[in-house]
PDB file of C-alpha atoms in Angstrom:
ATOM      1  CA  MET A   3     -20.152  -7.351  29.058  1.00  0.00           C
ATOM      2  CA  VAL A   4     -16.751  -6.002  28.308  1.00  0.00           C
ATOM      3  CA  ASP A   5     -16.590  -2.264  28.110  1.00  0.00           C
ATOM      4  CA  TYR A   6     -14.114  -1.519  25.382  1.00  0.00           C
ATOM      5  CA  GLU A   7     -13.531   1.086  22.725  1.00  0.00           C
ATOM      6  CA  HIS A   8     -10.711   2.066  20.474  1.00  0.00           C
ATOM      7  CA  THR A   9     -10.198   4.600  17.802  1.00  0.00           C
ATOM      8  CA  PRO A  10     -10.468   3.194  14.280  1.00  0.00           C
ATOM      9  CA  VAL A  11      -7.424   3.510  11.934  1.00  0.00           C
ATOM     10  CA  THR A  12      -9.011   5.609   9.226  1.00  0.00           C
ATOM     11  CA  VAL A  13      -8.717   9.052   7.578  1.00  0.00           C
ATOM     12  CA  GLU A  14     -12.314   9.170   6.706  1.00  0.00           C
ATOM     13  CA  GLY A  15     -13.569  12.796   6.891  1.00  0.00           C
ATOM     14  CA  LYS A  16     -10.077  14.248   7.039  1.00  0.00           C
ATOM     15  CA  ARG A  17      -8.543  16.912   4.684  1.00  0.00           C
ATOM     16  CA  ALA A  18      -5.161  15.859   3.369  1.00  0.00           C
ATOM     17  CA  VAL A  19      -2.514  17.633   1.282  1.00  0.00           C
ATOM     18  CA  VAL A  20       0.049  15.305  -0.415  1.00  0.00           C
ATOM     19  CA  ILE A  21       2.964  17.323  -1.858  1.00  0.00           C
ATOM     20  CA  GLY A  22       4.561  15.257  -4.512  1.00  0.00           C
ATOM     21  CA  GLY A  23       1.262  13.426  -4.717  1.00  0.00           C
ATOM     22  CA  THR A  24       1.103  13.040  -8.500  1.00  0.00           C
ATOM     23  CA  SER A  25       3.663  10.195  -8.901  1.00  0.00           C
ATOM     24  CA  GLY A  26       5.371   7.388  -7.158  1.00  0.00           C
ATOM     25  CA  ILE A  27       4.608   6.880  -3.462  1.00  0.00           C
ATOM     26  CA  GLY A  28       2.916  10.203  -3.105  1.00  0.00           C
ATOM     27  CA  ARG A  29       0.311   9.338  -5.738  1.00  0.00           C
ATOM     28  CA  ALA A  30      -0.361   5.947  -4.014  1.00  0.00           C
ATOM     29  CA  LEU A  31      -0.938   7.727  -0.666  1.00  0.00           C
ATOM     30  CA  ALA A  32      -3.119  10.252  -2.286  1.00  0.00           C
ATOM     31  CA  HIS A  33      -5.292   7.516  -3.902  1.00  0.00           C
ATOM     32  CA  GLY A  34      -5.217   5.507  -0.612  1.00  0.00           C
ATOM     33  CA  PHE A  35      -6.439   8.475   1.454  1.00  0.00           C
ATOM     34  CA  ALA A  36      -9.235   9.206  -1.005  1.00  0.00           C
ATOM     35  CA  ALA A  37     -10.350   5.582  -1.108  1.00  0.00           C
ATOM     36  CA  ASP A  38     -10.496   5.632   2.752  1.00  0.00           C
ATOM     37  CA  GLY A  39     -12.909   8.671   2.770  1.00  0.00           C
ATOM     38  CA  ALA A  40     -10.629  11.646   3.042  1.00  0.00           C
ATOM     39  CA  ASP A  41     -10.656  14.727   0.847  1.00  0.00           C
ATOM     40  CA  VAL A  42      -7.298  15.062  -0.881  1.00  0.00           C
ATOM     41  CA  VAL A  43      -5.229  17.682  -2.651  1.00  0.00           C
ATOM     42  CA  ALA A  44      -2.294  16.122  -4.592  1.00  0.00           C
ATOM     43  CA  SER A  45       0.194  18.704  -5.736  1.00  0.00           C
ATOM     44  CA  SER A  46       3.429  18.783  -7.711  1.00  0.00           C
ATOM     45  CA  ARG A  47       5.159  21.059 -10.152  1.00  0.00           C
ATOM     46  CA  SER A  48       3.363  19.657 -13.244  1.00  0.00           C
ATOM     47  CA  GLU A  49       0.007  21.238 -14.088  1.00  0.00           C
ATOM     48  CA  ALA A  50      -0.892  18.188 -16.293  1.00  0.00           C
ATOM     49  CA  ASP A  51      -0.095  15.709 -13.613  1.00  0.00           C
ATOM     50  CA  VAL A  52      -2.044  17.670 -11.039  1.00  0.00           C
ATOM     51  CA  ALA A  53      -5.044  17.744 -13.258  1.00  0.00           C
ATOM     52  CA  GLU A  54      -4.886  14.059 -14.066  1.00  0.00           C
ATOM     53  CA  THR A  55      -4.466  13.003 -10.388  1.00  0.00           C
ATOM     54  CA  ALA A  56      -7.315  15.359  -9.311  1.00  0.00           C
ATOM     55  CA  ALA A  57      -9.751  13.669 -11.755  1.00  0.00           C
ATOM     56  CA  GLU A  58      -8.651  10.285 -10.345  1.00  0.00           C
ATOM     57  CA  LEU A  59      -9.337  11.522  -6.732  1.00  0.00           C
ATOM     58  CA  ARG A  60     -12.747  12.718  -7.709  1.00  0.00           C
ATOM     59  CA  GLU A  61     -13.526   9.270  -9.167  1.00  0.00           C
ATOM     60  CA  LEU A  62     -12.672   7.912  -5.778  1.00  0.00           C
ATOM     61  CA  GLY A  63     -15.155  10.311  -4.070  1.00  0.00           C
ATOM     62  CA  ALA A  64     -12.795  13.016  -2.778  1.00  0.00           C
ATOM     63  CA  GLU A  65     -13.187  16.676  -2.951  1.00  0.00           C
ATOM     64  CA  THR A  66      -9.911  18.267  -4.215  1.00  0.00           C
ATOM     65  CA  VAL A  67      -8.189  21.324  -5.497  1.00  0.00           C
ATOM     66  CA  GLU A  68      -6.045  21.596  -8.651  1.00  0.00           C
ATOM     67  CA  ARG A  69      -3.068  23.603  -7.611  1.00  0.00           C
ATOM     68  CA  THR A  70       0.648  23.191  -8.589  1.00  0.00           C
ATOM     69  CA  CYS A  71       3.379  23.880  -6.063  1.00  0.00           C
ATOM     70  CA  ASP A  72       7.197  23.943  -5.875  1.00  0.00           C
ATOM     71  CA  VAL A  73       8.803  23.192  -2.491  1.00  0.00           C
ATOM     72  CA  THR A  74      11.664  25.373  -3.394  1.00  0.00           C
ATOM     73  CA  ASP A  75       9.244  28.368  -3.674  1.00  0.00           C
ATOM     74  CA  ARG A  76       7.661  29.394  -0.364  1.00  0.00           C
ATOM     75  CA  ASP A  77       5.039  31.599  -2.047  1.00  0.00           C
ATOM     76  CA  SER A  78       3.730  28.581  -4.017  1.00  0.00           C
ATOM     77  CA  LEU A  79       3.366  26.586  -0.823  1.00  0.00           C
ATOM     78  CA  VAL A  80       1.491  29.364   0.698  1.00  0.00           C
ATOM     79  CA  ALA A  81      -0.782  29.650  -2.289  1.00  0.00           C
ATOM     80  CA  LEU A  82      -1.396  25.912  -2.201  1.00  0.00           C
ATOM     81  CA  ARG A  83      -2.110  25.989   1.592  1.00  0.00           C
ATOM     82  CA  ASP A  84      -4.575  28.978   1.345  1.00  0.00           C
ATOM     83  CA  ALA A  85      -6.453  27.458  -1.697  1.00  0.00           C
ATOM     84  CA  THR A  86      -6.924  24.264   0.189  1.00  0.00           C
ATOM     85  CA  VAL A  87      -8.216  25.938   3.330  1.00  0.00           C
ATOM     86  CA  ASP A  88     -10.585  28.151   1.208  1.00  0.00           C
ATOM     87  CA  ALA A  89     -11.952  25.070  -0.697  1.00  0.00           C
ATOM     88  CA  LEU A  90     -12.012  22.462   2.062  1.00  0.00           C
ATOM     89  CA  GLY A  91     -12.370  24.644   5.247  1.00  0.00           C
ATOM     90  CA  GLY A  92      -9.134  23.498   6.813  1.00  0.00           C
ATOM     91  CA  ILE A  93      -6.186  21.012   6.713  1.00  0.00           C
ATOM     92  CA  ASP A  94      -5.812  17.914   8.967  1.00  0.00           C
ATOM     93  CA  VAL A  95      -2.955  16.047   7.198  1.00  0.00           C
ATOM     94  CA  LEU A  96       0.146  17.187   5.306  1.00  0.00           C
ATOM     95  CA  VAL A  97       2.308  14.552   3.568  1.00  0.00           C
ATOM     96  CA  THR A  98       5.647  15.711   2.128  1.00  0.00           C
ATOM     97  CA  SER A  99       6.479  13.263  -0.613  1.00  0.00           C
ATOM     98  CA  GLN A 100       8.418  15.464  -3.077  1.00  0.00           C
ATOM     99  CA  SER A 101      11.656  13.927  -4.343  1.00  0.00           C
ATOM    100  CA  TYR A 102      14.776  14.631  -6.396  1.00  0.00           C
ATOM    101  CA  ILE A 103      17.797  12.345  -6.867  1.00  0.00           C
ATOM    102  CA  SER A 104      21.236  13.140  -8.068  1.00  0.00           C
ATOM    103  CA  ARG A 105      23.323   9.995  -8.973  1.00  0.00           C
ATOM    104  CA  ALA A 106      26.964  10.609  -8.496  1.00  0.00           C
ATOM    105  CA  ASN A 107      29.718   9.494  -6.172  1.00  0.00           C
ATOM    106  CA  LEU A 108      31.265  11.779  -3.579  1.00  0.00           C
ATOM    107  CA  ALA A 109      34.348  12.650  -5.768  1.00  0.00           C
ATOM    108  CA  ASP A 110      32.341  13.535  -8.916  1.00  0.00           C
ATOM    109  CA  GLY A 111      29.355  15.163  -7.403  1.00  0.00           C
ATOM    110  CA  THR A 112      28.880  18.954  -7.875  1.00  0.00           C
ATOM    111  CA  GLU A 113      27.933  21.441  -5.320  1.00  0.00           C
ATOM    112  CA  ASP A 114      24.970  22.544  -7.528  1.00  0.00           C
ATOM    113  CA  GLU A 115      23.575  19.121  -7.461  1.00  0.00           C
ATOM    114  CA  TRP A 116      24.062  18.759  -3.760  1.00  0.00           C
ATOM    115  CA  GLN A 117      22.233  22.010  -3.114  1.00  0.00           C
ATOM    116  CA  ARG A 118      19.357  21.017  -5.543  1.00  0.00           C
ATOM    117  CA  VAL A 119      18.810  17.720  -3.720  1.00  0.00           C
ATOM    118  CA  PHE A 120      18.717  19.466  -0.283  1.00  0.00           C
ATOM    119  CA  ASP A 121      16.600  22.249  -1.553  1.00  0.00           C
ATOM    120  CA  VAL A 122      13.973  19.743  -2.613  1.00  0.00           C
ATOM    121  CA  GLN A 123      14.229  16.989  -0.065  1.00  0.00           C
ATOM    122  CA  LEU A 124      15.216  18.674   3.269  1.00  0.00           C
ATOM    123  CA  ASP A 125      14.668  22.331   2.868  1.00  0.00           C
ATOM    124  CA  GLY A 126      11.519  21.661   1.034  1.00  0.00           C
ATOM    125  CA  THR A 127      10.160  19.589   3.799  1.00  0.00           C
ATOM    126  CA  TYR A 128      11.098  22.352   6.313  1.00  0.00           C
ATOM    127  CA  ARG A 129       9.364  24.973   4.138  1.00  0.00           C
ATOM    128  CA  ALA A 130       6.196  22.971   3.688  1.00  0.00           C
ATOM    129  CA  VAL A 131       5.833  21.971   7.277  1.00  0.00           C
ATOM    130  CA  GLN A 132       6.463  25.527   8.513  1.00  0.00           C
ATOM    131  CA  THR A 133       3.997  26.895   6.024  1.00  0.00           C
ATOM    132  CA  PHE A 134       1.197  24.539   6.553  1.00  0.00           C
ATOM    133  CA  ALA A 135       1.483  24.310  10.320  1.00  0.00           C
ATOM    134  CA  GLU A 136       0.596  27.938  10.443  1.00  0.00           C
ATOM    135  CA  ARG A 137      -2.927  26.956   9.464  1.00  0.00           C
ATOM    136  CA  MET A 138      -3.364  23.684  11.183  1.00  0.00           C
ATOM    137  CA  ASP A 139      -4.996  23.832  14.601  1.00  0.00           C
ATOM    138  CA  GLU A 140      -4.230  20.064  15.086  1.00  0.00           C
ATOM    139  CA  GLY A 141      -3.585  17.092  12.850  1.00  0.00           C
ATOM    140  CA  ALA A 142      -0.734  15.112  11.517  1.00  0.00           C
ATOM    141  CA  VAL A 143       2.319  15.643   9.302  1.00  0.00           C
ATOM    142  CA  VAL A 144       3.883  12.672   7.534  1.00  0.00           C
ATOM    143  CA  PRO A 145       7.251  13.348   5.893  1.00  0.00           C
ATOM    144  CA  ILE A 146       8.565  10.591   3.531  1.00  0.00           C
ATOM    145  CA  SER A 147      12.168   9.461   4.465  1.00  0.00           C
ATOM    146  CA  SER A 148      14.169   6.529   3.153  1.00  0.00           C
ATOM    147  CA  ILE A 149      16.070   3.546   4.444  1.00  0.00           C
ATOM    148  CA  SER A 150      18.930   4.853   2.338  1.00  0.00           C
ATOM    149  CA  ASN A 151      19.997   7.089   5.257  1.00  0.00           C
ATOM    150  CA  GLY A 152      20.923   4.134   7.311  1.00  0.00           C
ATOM    151  CA  LEU A 153      22.832   2.448   4.480  1.00  0.00           C
ATOM    152  CA  SER A 154      25.726   3.436   2.346  1.00  0.00           C
ATOM    153  CA  ILE A 155      24.308   2.980  -1.180  1.00  0.00           C
ATOM    154  CA  PRO A 156      26.800   3.918  -3.939  1.00  0.00           C
ATOM    155  CA  ASN A 157      26.331   7.181  -5.895  1.00  0.00           C
ATOM    156  CA  LEU A 158      23.493   8.615  -3.547  1.00  0.00           C
ATOM    157  CA  VAL A 159      25.536  10.917  -1.303  1.00  0.00           C
ATOM    158  CA  PRO A 160      23.218  14.032  -1.382  1.00  0.00           C
ATOM    159  CA  TYR A 161      20.022  12.071  -1.367  1.00  0.00           C
ATOM    160  CA  THR A 162      21.200   9.763   1.650  1.00  0.00           C
ATOM    161  CA  THR A 163      22.317  12.705   3.647  1.00  0.00           C
ATOM    162  CA  ALA A 164      19.186  14.810   3.004  1.00  0.00           C
ATOM    163  CA  LYS A 165      16.920  11.846   3.998  1.00  0.00           C
ATOM    164  CA  GLY A 166      18.964  11.537   7.220  1.00  0.00           C
ATOM    165  CA  GLY A 167      18.126  15.129   7.852  1.00  0.00           C
ATOM    166  CA  ILE A 168      14.362  14.410   7.417  1.00  0.00           C
ATOM    167  CA  ASP A 169      14.584  11.794  10.235  1.00  0.00           C
ATOM    168  CA  ALA A 170      16.143  14.361  12.588  1.00  0.00           C
ATOM    169  CA  PHE A 171      13.669  17.037  11.538  1.00  0.00           C
ATOM    170  CA  THR A 172      10.816  14.752  12.269  1.00  0.00           C
ATOM    171  CA  ARG A 173      12.002  14.259  15.883  1.00  0.00           C
ATOM    172  CA  VAL A 174      12.454  18.004  16.457  1.00  0.00           C
ATOM    173  CA  ALA A 175       9.207  19.091  14.626  1.00  0.00           C
ATOM    174  CA  ALA A 176       7.273  16.549  16.732  1.00  0.00           C
ATOM    175  CA  ALA A 177       8.587  18.081  19.884  1.00  0.00           C
ATOM    176  CA  GLU A 178       7.786  21.624  18.842  1.00  0.00           C
ATOM    177  CA  LEU A 179       4.451  21.258  17.168  1.00  0.00           C
ATOM    178  CA  GLY A 180       2.971  18.468  19.490  1.00  0.00           C
ATOM    179  CA  PRO A 181       0.759  17.526  20.927  1.00  0.00           C
ATOM    180  CA  GLU A 182      -1.747  19.378  18.646  1.00  0.00           C
ATOM    181  CA  ILE A 183       0.232  18.480  15.460  1.00  0.00           C
ATOM    182  CA  ARG A 184       1.883  15.180  15.370  1.00  0.00           C
ATOM    183  CA  VAL A 185       4.909  14.562  13.069  1.00  0.00           C
ATOM    184  CA  ASN A 186       5.879  10.995  12.139  1.00  0.00           C
ATOM    185  CA  ALA A 187       7.952   9.968   9.087  1.00  0.00           C
ATOM    186  CA  ILE A 188       7.716   6.812   6.905  1.00  0.00           C
ATOM    187  CA  ARG A 189      10.996   5.314   5.975  1.00  0.00           C
ATOM    188  CA  PRO A 190      10.204   3.233   2.773  1.00  0.00           C
ATOM    189  CA  GLY A 191      12.457   0.385   1.677  1.00  0.00           C
ATOM    190  CA  PHE A 192      12.974  -0.192  -1.954  1.00  0.00           C
ATOM    191  CA  VAL A 193       9.867   0.690  -3.848  1.00  0.00           C
ATOM    192  CA  ARG A 194       9.352   0.340  -7.531  1.00  0.00           C
ATOM    193  CA  THR A 195       8.551   3.848  -8.959  1.00  0.00           C
ATOM    194  CA  GLU A 196       9.229   6.033 -11.887  1.00  0.00           C
ATOM    195  CA  GLN A 197      12.178   7.536  -9.962  1.00  0.00           C
ATOM    196  CA  THR A 198      13.851   4.309  -9.318  1.00  0.00           C
ATOM    197  CA  GLY A 199      13.648   3.467 -13.041  1.00  0.00           C
ATOM    198  CA  GLY A 200      15.884   0.465 -13.947  1.00  0.00           C
ATOM    199  CA  THR A 201      18.148   0.859 -11.015  1.00  0.00           C
ATOM    200  CA  TYR A 202      16.688  -2.149  -9.263  1.00  0.00           C
ATOM    201  CA  ASP A 203      15.606  -4.209 -12.258  1.00  0.00           C
ATOM    202  CA  GLU A 204      15.616  -8.016 -12.193  1.00  0.00           C
ATOM    203  CA  GLY A 205      19.177  -9.099 -13.202  1.00  0.00           C
ATOM    204  CA  THR A 206      21.088  -6.281 -11.392  1.00  0.00           C
ATOM    205  CA  ASP A 207      23.189  -6.892  -8.394  1.00  0.00           C
ATOM    206  CA  ARG A 208      21.009  -4.476  -6.339  1.00  0.00           C
ATOM    207  CA  HIS A 209      17.852  -6.349  -7.257  1.00  0.00           C
ATOM    208  CA  ASP A 210      19.462  -9.631  -6.108  1.00  0.00           C
ATOM    209  CA  GLU A 211      20.540  -8.073  -2.771  1.00  0.00           C
ATOM    210  CA  ILE A 212      16.911  -6.864  -2.250  1.00  0.00           C
ATOM    211  CA  VAL A 213      15.553 -10.267  -3.021  1.00  0.00           C
ATOM    212  CA  SER A 214      17.989 -11.887  -0.585  1.00  0.00           C
ATOM    213  CA  ARG A 215      17.337  -9.516   2.314  1.00  0.00           C
ATOM    214  CA  THR A 216      13.459  -9.069   2.246  1.00  0.00           C
ATOM    215  CA  THR A 217      11.017 -11.627   3.545  1.00  0.00           C
ATOM    216  CA  ASN A 218       8.884 -11.472   0.383  1.00  0.00           C
ATOM    217  CA  GLY A 219      11.828 -11.416  -1.905  1.00  0.00           C
ATOM    218  CA  ARG A 220      10.868  -8.569  -4.021  1.00  0.00           C
ATOM    219  CA  LEU A 221      10.680  -4.701  -4.120  1.00  0.00           C
ATOM    220  CA  ALA A 222       7.548  -3.007  -2.749  1.00  0.00           C
ATOM    221  CA  ALA A 223       4.717  -1.542  -4.736  1.00  0.00           C
ATOM    222  CA  PRO A 224       3.952   2.120  -3.792  1.00  0.00           C
ATOM    223  CA  GLU A 225       0.587   1.086  -2.518  1.00  0.00           C
ATOM    224  CA  GLU A 226       2.276  -0.916   0.217  1.00  0.00           C
ATOM    225  CA  MET A 227       3.046   2.360   1.966  1.00  0.00           C
ATOM    226  CA  VAL A 228      -0.546   3.415   2.223  1.00  0.00           C
ATOM    227  CA  GLY A 229      -1.344   1.477   5.389  1.00  0.00           C
ATOM    228  CA  ALA A 230       1.477   3.058   7.401  1.00  0.00           C
ATOM    229  CA  ALA A 231       0.478   6.503   6.145  1.00  0.00           C
ATOM    230  CA  ILE A 232      -3.235   6.049   7.063  1.00  0.00           C
ATOM    231  CA  TYR A 233      -2.296   5.001  10.514  1.00  0.00           C
ATOM    232  CA  LEU A 234       0.111   7.875  11.194  1.00  0.00           C
ATOM    233  CA  ALA A 235      -2.510  10.320   9.846  1.00  0.00           C
ATOM    234  CA  SER A 236      -5.402   8.862  11.735  1.00  0.00           C
ATOM    235  CA  ASP A 237      -6.754   9.635  15.250  1.00  0.00           C
ATOM    236  CA  ALA A 238      -5.650   6.108  16.286  1.00  0.00           C
ATOM    237  CA  ALA A 239      -2.155   7.440  16.283  1.00  0.00           C
ATOM    238  CA  THR A 240      -2.712  10.099  18.980  1.00  0.00           C
ATOM    239  CA  TYR A 241       0.136   8.750  21.143  1.00  0.00           C
ATOM    240  CA  THR A 242       2.527   8.248  18.247  1.00  0.00           C
ATOM    241  CA  ASN A 243       4.707  11.203  17.731  1.00  0.00           C
ATOM    242  CA  GLY A 244       8.347  11.838  16.648  1.00  0.00           C
ATOM    243  CA  THR A 245       8.521   8.258  15.219  1.00  0.00           C
ATOM    244  CA  VAL A 246      10.191   7.232  11.930  1.00  0.00           C
ATOM    245  CA  LEU A 247       8.338   4.141  10.728  1.00  0.00           C
ATOM    246  CA  THR A 248      10.376   1.719   8.604  1.00  0.00           C
ATOM    247  CA  VAL A 249       8.417  -0.132   5.981  1.00  0.00           C
ATOM    248  CA  ASP A 250      11.033  -2.208   4.149  1.00  0.00           C
ATOM    249  CA  ASP A 251       9.935  -5.922   4.478  1.00  0.00           C
ATOM    250  CA  GLY A 252      12.821  -6.629   6.963  1.00  0.00           C
ATOM    251  CA  PHE A 253      15.662  -5.459   4.686  1.00  0.00           C
ATOM    252  CA  THR A 254      17.406  -3.360   7.286  1.00  0.00           C
ATOM    253  CA  ALA A 255      16.832  -5.949  10.052  1.00  0.00           C
ATOM    254  CA  GLY A 256      18.375  -8.805   7.979  1.00  0.00           C
ATOM    255  CA  ALA A 257      22.094  -8.905   8.443  1.00  0.00           C
ATOM    256  CA  PHE A 258      22.285 -11.862   6.190  1.00  0.00           C
ATOM    257  CA  GLY A 259      20.343 -12.979   3.168  1.00  0.00           C
ATOM    258  CA  ARG A 260      17.477 -15.576   3.294  1.00  0.00           C
TER     259      ARG A 260
END
């Protein structure tokens, strides 16, 4: 008889906080974690969205906390962290999926918009991880990056640059917080969300480019990021640290269209 064991890929029994968890990729991850057996707190700036998502998480069997937060405000992050610990007894997983996009080219962009994007995307990730790590004895942090930081997409200068910073932050944070807390980012490809709006709709040049360079010939659904997140948050990933996992259906690997 073969003596073999491995750790299953699951977040069952874990306590997860998903910042930016009431829309887009973050909401899909919150739903996915809850469906897999985790208790999940999905937070954002909108009280109504937090309440709606919390109700959905309860329907999926998760315990949760209804608490808004703003990643530009450290005090609100501390309040979210402490409320979660009080209600669930601790935190095992933090996902930072908050987002803000400013669409302007380099010549026309304003410094205020540049700072706003960085304050949410990169500085917000730094604040959240620093705040939550203080009360995590062990576990996993999963920042949400983007393949845009390896591309030169027009009119996305601040966003692209901030997401590149998240990749670098992931590597440094992994070295400093590990091995107790693992930090691994997900770098999604082109995902159909409220934020992308009509930017990649069928009939646009960008849509045609995505179709030609992805193996499935389409944009991703937010739910297609869930598997990667569950793996990185699970105990099966104990030897995975400092990684940025690209989930883009081969877009960046394809130098030429299909």
